[in-house]
Each structure stands twice: as structure tokens, then as C-alpha cells.
């Protein structure tokens, strides 16, 4: 089965970039999820495999608790905790690898130091409309995940035979989380061929699933139950749902990062539902609401994310951000749903 992504010219460029690099920075988007973290760590493992010894994985902020088991996670440097160390890494880098984001603005507080770096930039991503001002842009929005792209690159670089179980576990985790456990955006046969290859490296896919999806605290389950029971609003005639979550509610249930991961997918279990929207107050910034959108059954939420929520993403899994109160965000969500009512009916 054909897994190669790059032309001969592109693979030569990639080999040259890696060969010439001594100080390498790998970075991903703010609020790194399973794909961002998994792809970054997998790429780190591969670079170590080919003899690179000075690799810094720099994230804007924390990853969810359920990803801390990933091999190599303890080496991640958080910009919100160690800004000077991250700034030094970017300043000294001779290659910056940007994984799982399409625009430099996605790293938010790290954007200025990313853009100030004089190092050549390698972009590996699967989101729409990527920035192309890079030494090499590897962008494939049809791929299930950035982790799938990373696997294909390692394979094309002849690195599969020496791939470690740790690297394979990171790749599988990212592929799994970015497809909701292979329940969406995962119908291409190449995905399952790759999974078969990863299994030959000794990964335990059931253990990875349990570590990610069966890792909530009692408080997290109670918070999720509260939202579904008391906060979820259903607009049945438009096959849409939304819910809001305030800082006070999160404090009541002792919220930690990751407690609501994937919750926006739950309303999609309702028969015939086409759209689910999550509106959550940022716990640190005032008048900031984080937005997640999921769609199915023929409706695509990405245009809505761009038009109403200052965001974007994939056709059926997008996000955004609003600078307003949670009450104002709710009104914007209702307006967005009504705007697309003909497509939702």
C-alpha cells in the first residue's frame, strides 16, 4: 500500500533540513491535544533515533493529565512555566518543526518568539489553509491526523525498521484521539494498514485507549453529567445542540485541564443530530470563551467556526474563540445555528 507523501525533491529537502540541524525545536498549538502531543513526541523520538541529541519540545501551555503517560512527555518545556528557557531554545535553534497547526497564531503567546526565530521552519499538519512561508510545508488536510503524516514521513525516510515502541505508541495515541477512537475521519484503508504496522512494534492499543478514555476523576464525571443533564440545550427542529460552562461551575467540580475533553461529541449520539457546540469560559482570561464544534449527518461545521467564532479546523471538527461574556457567546451560538437553519433542517 502506498504511504509516501513527498516528491523526490521534497524528500531531498527534508533530508537536508534534518542533516544540517543540530539544535532542533519542536512546537505545537496552544492547549495541545493527543495529536499535537503525540506527533511532537513521536517526531522527537525519530530525531533521536537518527542521532539528534539537542531536541527541545516546546508547548505554549499544559497538556491534559490523561496524556502525561506518553513516552517522553516529561521532557516537554511549557512556555507558560519556563518562558526564558523556551525563548533561548528558539533563539539558538537551527531548525523549528511546527506540528499540528497551520498558522503561527495558533501558538498564541509563543507566536512572537516563533516568528522571530531565524531558523528554517518545517510545517507538518493536516488543517486547512496552512501558512506556506516555510523551508518545507507538509500539509495534508485529508489525513486523519498529524500523527498519520509523521508516520508516513518516518516511513518514507526509511525509519520504520528502527522505530521504537515508544515512538509507535505516541503515533497511535494521536491517530486514535484525533478520530474519536477511529469513529470519524478514519475510513481510508491506509489508516488501518498503518495501525497494523504500529502493532508490530509491540504497542498495546487497549492500554493506550484505557489510559486516554478511562482516566477521569470522580469530579470530572460529575461535571460532565451536570453539563449533559442541566446545561445541554437541544433545538430539535434544527438538529442542533449547545451547552455553556462557566468558571463557577468548573470551580464547583474542581476542574482540571482535560476534564471536558471529547464532551462536545456526546450530543452527537442523539439520533439525527447534525451539530454540537461547546461554549466554555476560559479559566484564566476574562471575557474569553473557548468554542468547540462537531458536526455529522451531512452538515459541516468548519464554515460556521470561521464565520461566527473566529476559528476553523476540519470539516466536522472545528474550534474557535470569542472575546465576550458567556451570555453573549450563547446568543452568538444561537445566531449561528439560525443562520445555517436551512442546512440543518
Coordinates of C-alpha atoms in Angstrom, one line a residue:
X1 CA 0.0 0.0 0.0
X2 CA 1.4 3.4 -1.0
X3 CA 2.2 5.5 2.1
X4 CA 4.7 8.1 0.6
X5 CA 3.6 11.7 0.7
X6 CA 6.6 13.7 -0.6
X7 CA 8.0 14.0 -4.0
X8 CA 11.7 13.2 -4.6
X9 CA 12.5 16.9 -4.5
X10 CA 10.6 17.3 -1.2
X11 CA 12.1 14.3 0.5
X12 CA 15.6 15.5 -0.5
X13 CA 14.8 18.9 1.1
X14 CA 13.6 17.2 4.3
X15 CA 16.7 15.1 4.5
X16 CA 18.9 18.2 4.0
X17 CA 17.0 20.1 6.7
X18 CA 17.4 17.2 9.2
X19 CA 21.0 16.6 8.2
X20 CA 22.0 20.3 8.7
X21 CA 20.2 20.7 12.0
X22 CA 22.0 20.5 15.4
X23 CA 19.6 22.4 17.7
X24 CA 16.0 21.5 16.9
X25 CA 12.8 22.9 18.4
X26 CA 9.5 21.0 18.0
X27 CA 6.4 23.0 18.9
X28 CA 2.6 22.6 18.7
X29 CA -0.5 24.6 19.3
X30 CA -1.9 26.0 22.5
X31 CA -3.9 23.5 24.6
X32 CA -2.1 20.6 22.9
X33 CA -4.3 17.6 22.4
X34 CA -3.5 14.0 21.8
X35 CA -2.5 14.6 18.2
X36 CA -0.3 17.7 18.9
X37 CA 1.4 16.0 21.8
X38 CA 1.7 12.6 20.2
X39 CA 3.0 13.9 16.9
X40 CA 5.6 16.2 18.6
X41 CA 6.9 13.4 20.9
X42 CA 6.9 10.8 18.0
X43 CA 8.9 13.2 15.9
X44 CA 11.3 13.8 18.8
X45 CA 11.8 10.0 19.2
X46 CA 12.5 9.7 15.5
X47 CA 15.0 12.5 15.5
X48 CA 16.7 10.9 18.5
X49 CA 16.8 7.6 16.5
X50 CA 18.7 9.3 13.7
X51 CA 21.3 10.7 16.1
X52 CA 20.0 14.2 17.0
X53 CA 20.8 14.9 20.6
X54 CA 19.7 18.5 21.2
X55 CA 15.9 18.5 20.7
X56 CA 13.6 20.7 22.6
X57 CA 9.8 20.1 22.6
X58 CA 8.2 23.4 23.5
X59 CA 4.4 23.8 24.2
X60 CA 2.6 27.0 24.9
X61 CA 0.8 25.5 27.9
X62 CA -0.2 22.3 29.7
X63 CA -1.3 19.1 28.1
X64 CA -4.3 17.2 29.7
X65 CA -3.4 14.9 32.6
X66 CA -4.5 11.8 30.5
X67 CA -1.6 12.4 28.1
X68 CA 1.2 12.7 30.7
X69 CA 2.0 9.0 30.4
X70 CA 3.2 9.4 26.8
X71 CA 6.8 8.4 26.4
X72 CA 9.0 11.5 26.5
X73 CA 6.3 13.8 28.0
X74 CA 8.5 14.6 31.0
X75 CA 10.9 16.4 28.6
X76 CA 8.3 18.9 27.3
X77 CA 9.0 22.5 28.1
X78 CA 6.0 24.7 28.8
X79 CA 6.2 28.4 27.7
X80 CA 3.7 29.5 30.4
X81 CA 6.0 28.0 33.1
X82 CA 9.5 28.4 31.7
X83 CA 9.4 31.3 29.1
X84 CA 13.1 32.2 29.2
X85 CA 14.1 28.6 28.5
X86 CA 11.7 28.4 25.6
X87 CA 12.9 31.7 24.2
X88 CA 16.5 30.5 24.4
X89 CA 15.6 27.3 22.6
X90 CA 14.0 29.2 19.7
X91 CA 16.9 31.7 19.6
X92 CA 19.5 29.0 19.3
X93 CA 17.5 26.7 17.0
X94 CA 18.8 25.9 13.5
X95 CA 15.5 24.0 12.7
X96 CA 12.0 24.7 14.0
X97 CA 9.4 21.9 13.4
X98 CA 5.8 23.1 13.7
X99 CA 3.4 20.2 14.2
X100 CA -0.4 20.1 14.2
X101 CA -1.0 23.8 13.5
X102 CA -1.5 25.7 10.3
X103 CA -1.0 29.3 11.4
X104 CA 1.7 30.7 13.8
X105 CA -1.1 32.5 15.7
X106 CA -2.2 29.0 17.0
X107 CA 0.7 29.0 19.4
X108 CA -0.7 32.3 20.8
X109 CA 1.8 33.6 23.5
X110 CA 4.7 31.8 21.7
X111 CA 3.9 33.4 18.4
X112 CA 6.3 36.3 18.7
X113 CA 9.3 34.2 19.5
X114 CA 8.4 31.6 16.9
X115 CA 8.2 34.3 14.2
X116 CA 11.4 35.9 15.4
X117 CA 13.4 32.7 15.0
X118 CA 15.9 32.8 12.2
X119 CA 15.9 29.0 11.8
X120 CA 14.3 27.3 8.8
X121 CA 10.9 26.1 9.5
X122 CA 9.3 22.7 8.8
X123 CA 5.5 22.6 9.0
X124 CA 3.8 19.2 9.4
X125 CA 0.0 19.5 9.7
X126 CA -3.4 18.4 8.5
X127 CA -5.5 21.5 8.9
X128 CA -6.9 23.7 6.1
X129 CA -5.2 26.8 4.7
X130 CA -1.6 26.3 6.1
X131 CA 1.0 29.1 6.1
X132 CA 3.5 28.3 3.4
X133 CA 6.4 30.5 4.3
X134 CA 8.4 27.5 5.4
X135 CA 11.5 25.7 4.2
X136 CA 9.2 22.8 3.7
X137 CA 5.4 22.6 4.2
X138 CA 3.9 19.1 4.6
X139 CA 0.2 19.7 4.7
X140 CA -2.5 17.1 4.0
X141 CA -6.0 18.0 5.3
X142 CA -7.3 14.7 4.0
X143 CA -5.2 12.8 6.6
X144 CA -6.8 11.6 9.8
X145 CA -4.2 13.3 12.0
X146 CA -0.8 14.9 12.1
X147 CA 0.4 11.6 13.7
X148 CA -0.5 9.8 10.5
X149 CA 1.6 12.2 8.5
X150 CA 4.5 11.8 10.9
X151 CA 4.3 8.0 10.5
X152 CA 4.3 8.4 6.7
X153 CA 7.3 10.7 6.8
X154 CA 9.3 8.4 9.1
X155 CA 8.4 5.5 6.8
X156 CA 9.5 7.5 3.7
X157 CA 12.7 8.4 5.4
X158 CA 13.4 4.7 5.9
X159 CA 13.0 5.0 9.6
X160 CA 10.2 2.4 10.2
X161 CA 12.5 -0.6 10.8
X162 CA 14.2 1.1 13.7
X163 CA 11.1 2.8 15.1
X164 CA 10.8 2.2 18.8
X165 CA 7.7 1.1 20.7
X166 CA 7.7 4.5 22.4
X167 CA 7.5 6.3 19.1
X168 CA 4.8 4.0 17.8
X169 CA 2.7 4.5 21.0
X170 CA 2.8 8.3 20.5
X171 CA 1.7 7.9 16.9
X172 CA -1.1 5.5 17.7
X173 CA -2.4 7.8 20.5
X174 CA -2.6 10.8 18.3
X175 CA -4.3 8.9 15.5
X176 CA -6.8 7.5 18.0
X177 CA -7.6 10.7 19.7
X178 CA -8.0 12.8 16.6
X179 CA -10.5 10.4 15.1
X180 CA -12.5 9.8 18.3
X181 CA -11.3 6.3 18.7
X182 CA -11.5 5.8 14.9
X183 CA -15.1 6.7 14.7
X184 CA -14.8 9.7 12.3
X185 CA -12.4 10.9 9.6
X186 CA -10.9 7.4 9.5
X187 CA -12.4 5.4 6.6
X188 CA -9.3 5.2 4.5
X189 CA -7.8 1.8 4.4
X190 CA -4.3 3.3 4.8
X191 CA -5.1 4.2 8.4
X192 CA -5.7 0.6 9.4
X193 CA -2.7 -0.6 7.4
X194 CA -0.6 1.9 9.5
X195 CA -2.2 0.6 12.7
X196 CA -1.2 -2.9 11.7
X197 CA 2.3 -1.8 11.2
X198 CA 2.4 0.0 14.6
X199 CA 1.2 -3.2 16.3
X200 CA 4.3 -4.9 15.1
X201 CA 6.3 -2.6 17.3
X202 CA 4.7 -4.0 20.4
X203 CA 2.2 -1.3 21.3
X204 CA -0.8 -2.2 23.5
X205 CA -3.6 -0.4 21.8
X206 CA -6.1 -1.4 24.5
X207 CA -3.9 0.0 27.2
X208 CA -3.5 3.2 25.3
X209 CA -7.3 3.5 24.9
X210 CA -7.8 3.0 28.6
X211 CA -5.1 5.5 29.6
X212 CA -6.8 8.1 27.5
X213 CA -10.5 7.5 27.7
X214 CA -10.8 5.7 31.1
X215 CA -8.8 8.2 33.1
X216 CA -11.3 10.6 34.5
X217 CA -11.7 11.6 38.2
X218 CA -15.0 11.4 40.0
X219 CA -15.2 15.2 39.8
X220 CA -14.8 15.1 36.1
X221 CA -17.6 12.6 35.6
X222 CA -19.9 14.6 37.9
X223 CA -19.1 17.8 35.9
X224 CA -19.8 16.0 32.6
X225 CA -23.1 14.6 34.0
X226 CA -24.1 18.1 35.2
X227 CA -23.5 19.6 31.8
X228 CA -25.5 16.9 30.0
X229 CA -28.3 16.9 32.5
X230 CA -28.6 20.6 33.3
X231 CA -26.9 22.7 30.6
X232 CA -27.3 21.0 27.2
X233 CA -29.9 22.8 25.0
X234 CA -31.4 20.9 22.1
X235 CA -33.0 22.7 19.1
X236 CA -34.8 19.6 17.8
X237 CA -36.3 21.1 14.6
X238 CA -32.7 22.2 13.6
X239 CA -31.0 19.1 14.8
X240 CA -28.5 21.1 16.8
X241 CA -27.4 21.3 20.4
X242 CA -25.2 23.6 22.5
X243 CA -24.1 24.0 26.1
X244 CA -22.3 26.6 28.2
X245 CA -19.9 26.1 31.1
X246 CA -19.0 28.9 33.4
X247 CA -15.9 29.3 35.6
X248 CA -18.0 29.0 38.7
X249 CA -19.3 25.6 37.5
X250 CA -15.8 24.4 36.8
X251 CA -14.6 25.5 40.2
X252 CA -17.5 23.7 41.8
X253 CA -16.4 20.4 40.3
X254 CA -12.6 21.1 40.7
X255 CA -12.0 21.2 37.0
X256 CA -8.6 20.4 35.7
X257 CA -7.4 20.5 32.1
X258 CA -8.8 17.6 30.1
X259 CA -11.9 17.0 32.2
X260 CA -14.2 18.0 29.3
X261 CA -12.2 16.5 26.6
X262 CA -14.5 14.9 24.0
X263 CA -17.7 16.0 25.8
X264 CA -18.8 18.0 22.7
X265 CA -19.0 14.7 20.8
X266 CA -21.6 13.2 23.3
X267 CA -24.7 15.1 21.9
X268 CA -23.9 13.5 18.5
X269 CA -25.3 10.3 19.9
X270 CA -28.7 11.8 19.6
X271 CA -30.5 10.4 16.6
X272 CA -30.4 12.8 13.7
X273 CA -28.3 15.4 15.4
X274 CA -26.2 17.4 13.0
X275 CA -24.4 20.0 15.1
X276 CA -23.0 20.2 18.7
X277 CA -21.4 23.3 20.1
X278 CA -19.5 23.7 23.4
X279 CA -19.0 27.1 24.9
X280 CA -16.6 27.2 27.9
X281 CA -15.3 30.2 29.8
X282 CA -11.5 30.4 29.9
X283 CA -10.4 29.8 33.5
X284 CA -7.6 32.4 33.2
X285 CA -8.6 35.2 30.8
X286 CA -11.7 37.4 31.5
X287 CA -14.4 37.7 28.8
X288 CA -12.9 34.8 26.8
X289 CA -15.0 31.8 25.7
X290 CA -13.5 28.7 24.1
X291 CA -15.6 27.2 21.4
X292 CA -15.7 23.6 20.1
X293 CA -17.9 22.4 17.3
X294 CA -18.7 18.9 16.0
X295 CA -20.9 18.0 13.1
X296 CA -22.2 15.0 11.2
X297 CA -25.1 13.7 9.1
X298 CA -24.2 15.9 6.1
X299 CA -23.7 19.2 7.9
X300 CA -20.1 20.6 8.1
X301 CA -19.3 23.0 11.0
X302 CA -16.0 24.4 9.7
X303 CA -17.6 27.4 7.8
X304 CA -19.6 28.2 10.9
X305 CA -16.5 28.2 13.1
X306 CA -14.8 30.6 10.7
X307 CA -17.8 32.9 10.2
X308 CA -19.0 33.2 13.8
X309 CA -16.3 32.0 16.2
X310 CA -13.0 33.4 14.8
X311 CA -11.9 29.9 14.2
X312 CA -11.6 27.0 11.8
X313 CA -10.4 23.4 11.7
X314 CA -11.7 20.3 10.0
X315 CA -14.9 19.9 8.1
X316 CA -16.6 18.2 11.0
X317 CA -14.4 19.1 14.0
X318 CA -13.6 22.8 14.5
X319 CA -12.9 25.3 17.2
X320 CA -12.8 29.0 17.9
X321 CA -12.7 31.7 20.5
X322 CA -14.9 34.6 21.4
X323 CA -13.9 37.7 23.4
X324 CA -17.2 38.3 25.3
X325 CA -19.2 37.1 28.2
X326 CA -20.7 33.6 28.3
X327 CA -24.2 35.0 27.9
X328 CA -23.1 36.9 24.8
X329 CA -21.4 33.8 23.4
X330 CA -24.7 31.8 23.8
X331 CA -26.5 34.4 21.8
X332 CA -23.8 34.2 19.0
X333 CA -24.2 30.4 19.0
X334 CA -28.0 30.7 18.6
X335 CA -27.5 33.3 15.8
X336 CA -25.0 30.9 14.1
X337 CA -27.4 28.0 14.3
X338 CA -30.3 30.1 12.8
X339 CA -28.0 31.4 10.1
X340 CA -27.5 27.8 8.9
X341 CA -31.0 26.6 9.6
X342 CA -31.8 25.5 6.0
X343 CA -28.7 23.2 6.0
X344 CA -29.5 21.9 9.5
X345 CA -33.2 21.2 8.9

